[in-house]
Every structure is written in C-alpha cells, then in structure tokens.
Amino acid sequence: MLPTPRARLKSALQTPRARLKSALLASAVSVCLVAAGAPAAPLGVGDRLFPNLGNPGYDVASYDLSFTYSGANDKPLQAVTVINAWTTAALDRINLDFAHGKVDSVEVDGRPAAFTGVDDDLVITPRDALVPGSWMRVTVRHTSDPVMSGDRDGGWVRTADGLAMANQADAAHLVFPCNDHPSDKAMFTIRVTAPDAYTAVANGLPAGVEKAGGTTTWTYRGQHPMATELAQVSVGRSTVVHREGPHALPLRDVVPTKDRALLEPWLKKTPEQIAWLERRVGPYPFETYGLLMADASTGFELETQTLSLFEKDLFTQPAYPKWYVESIMVHELAHQWFGDSVSPRTWSDLWLNEGHATWYEALYAEEKSGRTLDARMKAAYGASDRWRAAGGPPALPKAPKAGQKISIFRPNVYDGAALVLYALRQEIGRAAFEHLERAWTHNHGDSTASTADFARLAENVSGRDLTPFFTEWLYGEKTPPMPGHPDWKATAPVVKTPVVKNPAGNAPKPAPQAPPAAK
C-alpha cells in the first residue's frame, strides 16, 4: 500500500503453511479444541498487531467467491463463498472471519451446519466434529455490503461507476468469510455477475464469460496462492486495455471507458517498468499484471495481486509531477514481488513489504529523474528518530489505534524501513545486497516469510554475523549511526504530537516521506 501524496502533500524455500501456522500460533491452537457445549467465541492466530484476525485449526487451500452485483453500489451484493481447507487440529467448531454481511446459510461438506456471529467471527458448528488432517468444504451463502458504518475502514470501495476492493490490512472479512491473515495464503477463483452494461475484472486470468437474461458472469482464476488482503474485484463501466509485457506477459489495465485515451500515456509505461524491476529482483512472479484506475478517492494506492488499485486522479491532476507518479507506479509494482509473492508471516513483518517497495520507488526516481537516493535517505535519517517514537521501530511497529487500523502504515515502515535497507547495503556492500534481493524473492516466492528469515538470508549471503546490525536497526528506539555517513544526524523526537482528525473522524493516513525536492 502507498498512501497518495494527497495524504501529506497528498506527499531456502518456505516451510509448509500448516507448520508455519502452528509455529506462529502454538498457544492459539489449543484454544481451538472447543469443549462441547462451550459458548461460541471469537478466535485469532495471535498476531501482535491484529490478535483477533485469522483462525487456528485449519489451513485454507482455496477460495471460490461468487458475487452478484445489481448495478447499485449502495446495495448489498448476493454472494457465495466456498472454502476448501485441511484441518490441522480437532474441530468441534470452525471459526471464520466475517463481520459485514448477513449470513443466510452454511454447509460443511454438503450438510447444513449451525452458525452464529460473535464479534468479527462467524462461528460454525458442523454436525460432526472434524479430526486433524480432514479435508473440509465450507459453503457460506451471504450478502456483501459495500456501505460501511461506524469505524469500519476498508473492504469495498464505492467508485463513481461501481465497486473495487481495498482489503489491506484487515478488511477482507468485511467482504467475504475467510481466514483473514496473510500467513494463510490460498488459491482463488472469483465470479462476478453484473448487468451487461458493466465490466467485471478480478485477480488472475479470465476463465470464462457467460451471458444470460441481461447479465454477464465473469470468472477469473489465479495461478498462484494469495493472501486475503490482496483480493481485488472491479465492477464498473470500464474498458479493459490489453498489451504485452516482457517475455510475452499478458498485461491488462482497467480504466473508466470515458478516460481511456487520457490514461494511455501512463498505461504504456508498465512494460518497461516491469523489465526494470526484473533486472534487479528476478522474473515477474505472476501470470499477469495491470493497473486498476478507479474513479474514487481512497487516500492510497494498493498492491492487490496482479491488479494494483490506483486513484484515477493521481494520473489526471497536474499537481503531481510526472516523475513522482511514475515512482508510485513502480512502488505498487515492486509489491508484486515484495508483499504479494513473498507475503509477511505476521503484520509486524510489514516493513519488508513497504521498505522494499519504497526502496525501488526511490531507485527508479534516482535513475529516471535524478532524485538522488542519498539525499532522500539522508532526509529520512534526520526524521527516523521521530518516526520511531511515533510509530515504533520498523520491525516492531506500534499497534493500530481503535478505529484507525490502517494507522500501522506509518512513515517508519516506508522510508524508515527503506533506510534500513540503505544501511544494510552500506554494511555488506552493493554486490552482496543485490544478491540478497534476488535470493529473497527466489527463495520465498509464493509463500510467507519473516524478519528472522530475511536476517538469516542476509547473513548467509554476506558470510557475516549481522545480529547486532539488525537488532539496532530494526528494533532500537534510536536510529543507529549510518555506516559510511558518520556526519548524518537524527532530529530528536517531539515529546507529544497531537492527532488531527479528518471529517470522517479518522486520523489522516500517513504517507511515506516525500523526496526533499518534492517539498
């Protein structure tokens, strides 16, 4: 995710998921063994930042999502969610994350099951308890409501002509029942039925189009596992623009039909941007890519897998310099490697996503527009102590505030985390650092990885013990001295910073530090 300049100026292969989850959540799994007759209760996988997200006791293999859109983006969609999963513990009950829709019925392995809602969980009681290692299919018929209320943030985004999704970090379960934590990636098939005047696009490649009675059903299927927060569905009066990327990669962009010609100069930049990143981090990791340019005001851009979400105004407002817009495009594209293909094991590993995306955004701006990386990192160093005081160290971010869950996306995980990567390159040398970057995406693609995994790989690549380096740079309250730049100084943090409220009652979403020349 990258907050738009509008928010400031609006400035080694992975171990199996089941084993990873049990290692992550050892204490939570025991809670899953629900005694018969005990009250239904919400569960979580024990994430430090989002303790109630995700659910222990099973490992999702696939989601099959079906949505029926009426043509009115302020009315609930009819939906069916089918989840195929392996149980990893004995289950008398199955907890799913789901909090913003009406559940009509639930089946487990084709048999009706009892269900109830508790906090943000849908708690399902199958007729028979499930033993460890069972293959289960859960079918939930429900509504999916695009109108949010209270302090809910994320999920469906209402555009000028339809809908899109923005589920990061914790909002996929406002759209469909799921195991809403990035540690449990799964395959996705998505079907959208809409009136014939609309076009629907989702993650992955097209897998069929059917017309009947004035409606069209569009089916898309991903070829790689995906975290729930990266799911994307666009439905609107859109045009899909096709072109070819490196190695004949199919590209497709989704734009408002009326703006097709206006946006083409930006769309055609993607093939070269992909080639630029491939030269640095390895082959593009998915089956397709594209930009979804939504006619909506979100306050951010978002790296939904294979189809990144952008505000259309970013490309049409003259206030945003061309070099800046291009660097934002590269930021979200870089996330396809860092965050989408290699997903965070926990949300405390977010710095690996945003730090890397910011790093390549800055490198691109330096190479293409002369916005020097050293100048940007020196400015970040000056602000780093303030960022750490406000948001925590990069790998130990402070928890989100109530009603402001997106507040984990603070400067400490953007330029503050890119600063860690800069320091690491200074510490181990450019050649070892570039080797590390390629090895990271190669070793952990299509999986999840942690801060500890990154540190271990950096040590293997460099042949050095980097424990003191990572301890200070990732977890220290103060920014360590910058290798090679003893003259760089950090500014002391302000004792207390007031929170300015926006009209919606939420704190403004922070943006990564803008390059000094943009101020």
PDB file of C-alpha atoms in Angstrom, residues 63 68 81 100 166 184 193 197 204 275 279 284 384 409 413 417 445 469:
ATOM      1  CA  TYR A  63     -11.489 -19.862  -2.048  1.00  0.00           C
ATOM      2  CA  THR A  68     -23.924 -10.767  -7.861  1.00  0.00           C
ATOM      3  CA  THR A  81     -18.091 -18.205  -0.516  1.00  0.00           C
ATOM      4  CA  HIS A 100     -20.193  -7.070   7.497  1.00  0.00           C
ATOM      5  CA  ALA A 166      -9.229  -2.383  -0.718  1.00  0.00           C
ATOM      6  CA  ASP A 184      -2.696 -18.494   5.325  1.00  0.00           C
ATOM      7  CA  THR A 193     -22.364 -11.421 -12.190  1.00  0.00           C
ATOM      8  CA  ALA A 197     -23.534  -2.636 -19.228  1.00  0.00           C
ATOM      9  CA  GLY A 204      -5.685 -13.650 -12.155  1.00  0.00           C
ATOM     10  CA  ALA A 275      11.641  -5.026 -17.221  1.00  0.00           C
ATOM     11  CA  ARG A 279      16.771  -6.747 -13.910  1.00  0.00           C
ATOM     12  CA  TYR A 284       7.958 -11.107 -12.544  1.00  0.00           C
ATOM     13  CA  SER A 384      13.952   8.488  11.722  1.00  0.00           C
ATOM     14  CA  PHE A 409       1.059   2.263   7.609  1.00  0.00           C
ATOM     15  CA  VAL A 413       7.600   1.250   7.634  1.00  0.00           C
ATOM     16  CA  ALA A 417      12.313   0.782   6.523  1.00  0.00           C
ATOM     17  CA  GLY A 445       8.146 -16.725  -3.715  1.00  0.00           C
ATOM     18  CA  PHE A 469      23.106  -4.681  12.979  1.00  0.00           C
TER      19      PHE A 469
END
